GROMACS .gro file of C-alpha atoms in nm:
model
  242
    1MET     CA    1   1.700  -4.842   4.508
    2PRO     CA    2   2.030  -4.789   4.691
    3SER     CA    3   2.023  -4.828   5.068
    4VAL     CA    4   2.112  -4.541   5.298
    5ALA     CA    5   2.335  -4.611   5.597
    6VAL     CA    6   2.178  -4.487   5.918
    7PRO     CA    7   2.426  -4.411   6.196
    8SER     CA    8   2.383  -4.623   6.506
    9VAL     CA    9   2.303  -4.456   6.839
   10PRO     CA   10   2.669  -4.473   6.960
   11ASP     CA   11   2.785  -4.325   6.626
   12ARG     CA   12   2.532  -4.040   6.652
   13GLU     CA   13   2.643  -3.968   7.007
   14LEU     CA   14   3.011  -3.967   6.902
   15GLN     CA   15   2.938  -3.731   6.614
   16ALA     CA   16   2.738  -3.508   6.848
   17SER     CA   17   3.029  -3.505   7.096
   18ARG     CA   18   3.271  -3.392   6.826
   19ARG     CA   19   3.037  -3.120   6.704
   20LEU     CA   20   2.980  -3.006   7.062
   21LEU     CA   21   3.353  -2.945   7.104
   22ARG     CA   22   3.335  -2.695   6.817
   23VAL     CA   23   3.019  -2.541   6.960
   24SER     CA   24   3.180  -2.506   7.304
   25GLU     CA   25   3.476  -2.322   7.153
   26TRP     CA   26   3.237  -2.088   6.973
   27GLU     CA   27   3.042  -2.031   7.294
   28LEU     CA   28   3.363  -1.936   7.475
   29GLN     CA   29   3.458  -1.688   7.203
   30GLN     CA   30   3.105  -1.544   7.207
   31LEU     CA   31   3.120  -1.503   7.584
   32LEU     CA   32   3.449  -1.315   7.563
   33LEU     CA   33   3.304  -1.090   7.292
   34ASP     CA   34   2.992  -1.023   7.501
   35ILE     CA   35   3.207  -0.929   7.802
   36HIS     CA   36   3.415  -0.694   7.587
   37ASP     CA   37   3.114  -0.531   7.424
   38GLY     CA   38   2.909  -0.516   7.745
   39PRO     CA   39   3.058  -0.454   8.090
   40VAL     CA   40   3.408  -0.366   7.964
   41GLN     CA   41   3.268  -0.086   7.748
   42ALA     CA   42   3.053   0.029   8.039
   43MET     CA   43   3.366   0.051   8.257
   44TYR     CA   44   3.549   0.255   7.993
   45ALA     CA   45   3.252   0.490   7.961
   46ALA     CA   46   3.237   0.529   8.340
   47LEU     CA   47   3.607   0.621   8.348
   48SER     CA   48   3.549   0.884   8.079
   49GLN     CA   49   3.262   1.027   8.280
   50LEU     CA   50   3.488   1.040   8.588
   51ASP     CA   51   3.736   1.254   8.394
   52LEU     CA   52   3.454   1.488   8.292
   53LEU     CA   53   3.328   1.493   8.651
   54THR     CA   54   3.671   1.604   8.772
   55ARG     CA   55   3.668   1.889   8.521
   56ALA     CA   56   3.316   1.986   8.624
   57LEU     CA   57   3.427   2.021   8.984
   58ASP     CA   58   3.674   2.289   8.872
   59LEU     CA   59   3.395   2.503   8.723
   60PRO     CA   60   3.222   2.787   8.912
   61GLU     CA   61   3.015   2.651   9.202
   62GLY     CA   62   2.667   2.681   9.048
   63GLN     CA   63   2.745   2.556   8.700
   64GLY     CA   64   2.995   2.297   8.821
   65ARG     CA   65   2.758   2.143   9.078
   66HIS     CA   66   2.481   2.089   8.822
   67ASP     CA   67   2.719   1.933   8.570
   68ALA     CA   68   2.888   1.718   8.837
   69LEU     CA   69   2.556   1.574   8.958
   70ALA     CA   70   2.458   1.486   8.601
   71ARG     CA   71   2.792   1.312   8.548
   72ALA     CA   72   2.754   1.123   8.876
   73ASP     CA   73   2.413   0.993   8.769
   74ARG     CA   74   2.557   0.870   8.438
   75ILE     CA   75   2.846   0.697   8.615
   76ARG     CA   76   2.608   0.525   8.855
   77LEU     CA   77   2.391   0.402   8.566
   78LEU     CA   78   2.691   0.274   8.371
   79LEU     CA   79   2.826   0.087   8.674
   80GLU     CA   80   2.486  -0.062   8.757
   81ASN     CA   81   2.441  -0.185   8.400
   82GLY     CA   82   2.792  -0.331   8.391
   83LEU     CA   83   2.742  -0.503   8.726
   84ARG     CA   84   2.411  -0.651   8.614
   85GLU     CA   85   2.572  -0.794   8.300
   86ILE     CA   86   2.863  -0.938   8.497
   87ARG     CA   87   2.621  -1.110   8.737
   88SER     CA   88   2.437  -1.252   8.438
   89PHE     CA   89   2.762  -1.391   8.295
   90ILE     CA   90   2.856  -1.542   8.631
   91GLY     CA   91   2.517  -1.706   8.657
   92ALA     CA   92   2.557  -1.854   8.310
   93ILE     CA   93   2.909  -1.988   8.373
   94ARG     CA   94   2.895  -2.100   8.735
   95PRO     CA   95   2.761  -2.456   8.745
   96PRO     CA   96   2.480  -2.517   8.993
   97HIS     CA   97   2.477  -2.819   9.226
   98PHE     CA   98   2.378  -3.077   8.967
   99GLU     CA   99   2.454  -3.368   9.199
  100THR     CA  100   2.232  -3.256   9.485
  101GLN     CA  101   1.954  -3.056   9.318
  102SER     CA  102   1.658  -3.200   9.130
  103LEU     CA  103   1.592  -3.104   8.769
  104GLU     CA  104   1.280  -2.916   8.882
  105ASP     CA  105   1.479  -2.704   9.129
  106LEU     CA  106   1.754  -2.635   8.876
  107ILE     CA  107   1.512  -2.516   8.609
  108GLU     CA  108   1.304  -2.313   8.853
  109SER     CA  109   1.611  -2.139   8.994
  110PHE     CA  110   1.739  -2.045   8.650
  111ALA     CA  111   1.393  -1.928   8.539
  112VAL     CA  112   1.379  -1.688   8.835
  113GLN     CA  113   1.728  -1.561   8.753
  114HIS     CA  114   1.632  -1.510   8.388
  115GLU     CA  115   1.317  -1.319   8.482
  116THR     CA  116   1.516  -1.094   8.716
  117THR     CA  117   1.785  -1.005   8.463
  118THR     CA  118   1.568  -0.971   8.149
  119ASP     CA  119   1.214  -0.885   8.267
  120THR     CA  120   1.093  -1.181   8.063
  121SER     CA  121   0.798  -1.375   8.205
  122VAL     CA  122   0.880  -1.746   8.239
  123HIS     CA  123   0.593  -1.984   8.313
  124LEU     CA  124   0.681  -2.331   8.443
  125HIS     CA  125   0.453  -2.632   8.408
  126ILE     CA  126   0.628  -2.923   8.581
  127ALA     CA  127   0.459  -3.254   8.652
  128ARG     CA  128   0.481  -3.370   9.013
  129GLY     CA  129   0.686  -3.664   9.125
  130LEU     CA  130   0.936  -3.672   8.842
  131PRO     CA  131   1.195  -3.949   8.888
  132ASP     CA  132   1.557  -3.883   8.973
  133ILE     CA  133   1.772  -3.865   8.662
  134GLU     CA  134   2.142  -3.899   8.595
  135VAL     CA  135   2.367  -3.600   8.649
  136SER     CA  136   2.475  -3.598   8.283
  137THR     CA  137   2.110  -3.575   8.176
  138LYS     CA  138   2.039  -3.292   8.420
  139ILE     CA  139   2.338  -3.099   8.290
  140ALA     CA  140   2.232  -3.142   7.926
  141LEU     CA  141   1.871  -3.039   7.992
  142TYR     CA  142   1.977  -2.741   8.205
  143ARG     CA  143   2.206  -2.615   7.930
  144VAL     CA  144   1.932  -2.657   7.670
  145VAL     CA  145   1.693  -2.448   7.879
  146GLN     CA  146   1.967  -2.192   7.939
  147GLU     CA  147   2.041  -2.156   7.568
  148ALA     CA  148   1.674  -2.154   7.468
  149LEU     CA  149   1.589  -1.873   7.711
  150SER     CA  150   1.892  -1.675   7.599
  151ASN     CA  151   1.798  -1.713   7.232
  152ALA     CA  152   1.435  -1.622   7.299
  153TYR     CA  153   1.540  -1.299   7.469
  154ARG     CA  154   1.843  -1.193   7.265
  155HIS     CA  155   1.737  -1.298   6.916
  156GLY     CA  156   1.359  -1.330   6.938
  157GLY     CA  157   1.275  -1.043   7.173
  158ALA     CA  158   1.031  -1.274   7.355
  159ARG     CA  159   0.838  -1.137   7.651
  160ARG     CA  160   0.694  -1.473   7.761
  161VAL     CA  161   0.835  -1.825   7.764
  162ASP     CA  162   0.650  -2.142   7.867
  163ILE     CA  163   0.849  -2.443   7.989
  164ARG     CA  164   0.679  -2.780   8.032
  165ILE     CA  165   0.838  -3.089   8.186
  166GLY     CA  166   0.669  -3.425   8.228
  167LEU     CA  167   0.679  -3.791   8.128
  168ARG     CA  168   0.546  -3.982   7.831
  169HIS     CA  169   0.523  -4.359   7.807
  170THR     CA  170   0.643  -4.541   7.496
  171ILE     CA  171   0.689  -4.903   7.396
  172ALA     CA  172   1.062  -4.865   7.466
  173GLY     CA  173   0.995  -4.725   7.812
  174PRO     CA  174   0.933  -4.390   7.985
  175GLU     CA  175   1.075  -4.072   7.839
  176LEU     CA  176   1.118  -3.728   7.987
  177ARG     CA  177   0.960  -3.464   7.764
  178LEU     CA  178   1.070  -3.102   7.786
  179SER     CA  179   0.923  -2.825   7.572
  180ILE     CA  180   1.013  -2.456   7.556
  181THR     CA  181   0.780  -2.217   7.372
  182ASP     CA  182   0.828  -1.841   7.334
  183ASN     CA  183   0.626  -1.557   7.182
  184GLY     CA  184   0.926  -1.398   7.013
  185ALA     CA  185   0.989  -1.295   6.655
  186GLY     CA  186   1.055  -1.648   6.528
  187PHE     CA  187   1.258  -1.719   6.216
  188GLU     CA  188   1.260  -1.914   5.892
  189ILE     CA  189   1.411  -2.255   5.964
  190GLY     CA  190   1.694  -2.319   5.722
  191GLU     CA  191   1.796  -1.954   5.694
  192PRO     CA  192   2.111  -1.829   5.871
  193THR     CA  193   2.057  -1.685   6.218
  194ASN     CA  194   2.264  -1.430   6.407
  195ASP     CA  195   2.458  -1.702   6.586
  196GLY     CA  196   2.521  -1.908   6.274
  197HIS     CA  197   2.305  -2.190   6.415
  198PHE     CA  198   2.572  -2.269   6.674
  199GLY     CA  199   2.326  -2.226   6.961
  200LEU     CA  200   2.066  -2.451   6.801
  201ARG     CA  201   2.329  -2.702   6.696
  202GLY     CA  202   2.465  -2.713   7.049
  203MET     CA  203   2.122  -2.783   7.197
  204GLN     CA  204   2.058  -3.064   6.952
  205ASP     CA  205   2.400  -3.217   7.011
  206ARG     CA  206   2.354  -3.213   7.387
  207VAL     CA  207   2.023  -3.393   7.354
  208GLU     CA  208   2.164  -3.651   7.113
  209MET     CA  209   2.458  -3.719   7.344
  210ILE     CA  210   2.216  -3.847   7.608
  211GLY     CA  211   2.023  -4.052   7.353
  212GLY     CA  212   1.732  -3.810   7.313
  213GLN     CA  213   1.538  -3.664   7.023
  214PHE     CA  214   1.531  -3.291   6.947
  215SER     CA  215   1.278  -3.100   6.737
  216LEU     CA  216   1.223  -2.733   6.662
  217VAL     CA  217   0.934  -2.538   6.509
  218SER     CA  218   0.951  -2.166   6.436
  219THR     CA  219   0.740  -1.922   6.237
  220VAL     CA  220   0.824  -1.560   6.164
  221GLY     CA  221   0.611  -1.342   6.389
  222ARG     CA  222   0.473  -1.636   6.587
  223GLY     CA  223   0.760  -1.749   6.806
  224THR     CA  224   0.964  -2.065   6.845
  225SER     CA  225   0.897  -2.402   7.009
  226ILE     CA  226   1.160  -2.656   7.109
  227MET     CA  227   1.072  -3.009   7.216
  228LEU     CA  228   1.291  -3.294   7.327
  229ASP     CA  229   1.232  -3.648   7.449
  230VAL     CA  230   1.496  -3.824   7.658
  231PRO     CA  231   1.472  -4.194   7.747
  232LEU     CA  232   1.476  -4.284   8.116
  233ALA     CA  233   1.538  -4.606   8.304
  234PRO     CA  234   1.212  -4.799   8.361
  235ARG     CA  235   1.041  -4.744   8.696
  236THR     CA  236   0.804  -4.971   8.881
  237THR     CA  237   0.604  -4.693   9.042
  238THR     CA  238   0.342  -4.483   8.870
  239SER     CA  239   0.487  -4.167   8.718
  240PRO     CA  240   0.317  -3.843   8.616
  241SER     CA  241   0.232  -3.781   8.253
  242LEU     CA  242   0.189  -3.469   8.046
   0.00000   0.00000   0.00000
């Protein structure tokens, strides 16, 4: 039976890094498209309504006032929607203080932001006393949570997401375990998704770049669950477990 070459950990991380470059380029293009299709279109629509408002002001007082007020309400709604989307984009792009904030604070802050902008209910279950982790690990885990919540809302239509963070102990040492479960539409694994698997691929690559393991389970009509385990440096003190 012929042997199968298994890539070493450094090789897997290098391959993941190369794939992540392609994913990052796709993410940038997707962001530009979202800005064009979202707030930019809202601004154009608001400008059109302003032109119609100007015309309405030239109508007889009774008829013109009613039409002008209706136009003003539409303009306000368009601007509010555009502003909300722009704030969401800024929140997604602007990096938080990874060096000074704990992973718990980073995840909690983003969960609150996600709830505010999407009306999705995010439930956090974080073990107490988690150890400090490297900045690169915090960045990778934060981006995974960010992408998972975005996918759950945009593609799965989820109304609730549960995020669990804790430690598990293995022969090789302690590992940080993070799971994200939503009640969205789910999908058939292996079939093309709306984002061409770039979002899922990016999450997996980020986890592999920090030496972790990534797994995904999804069922149509029953939501999606993502789980990852990331090795941590051994600690001499007792740590919380899931």
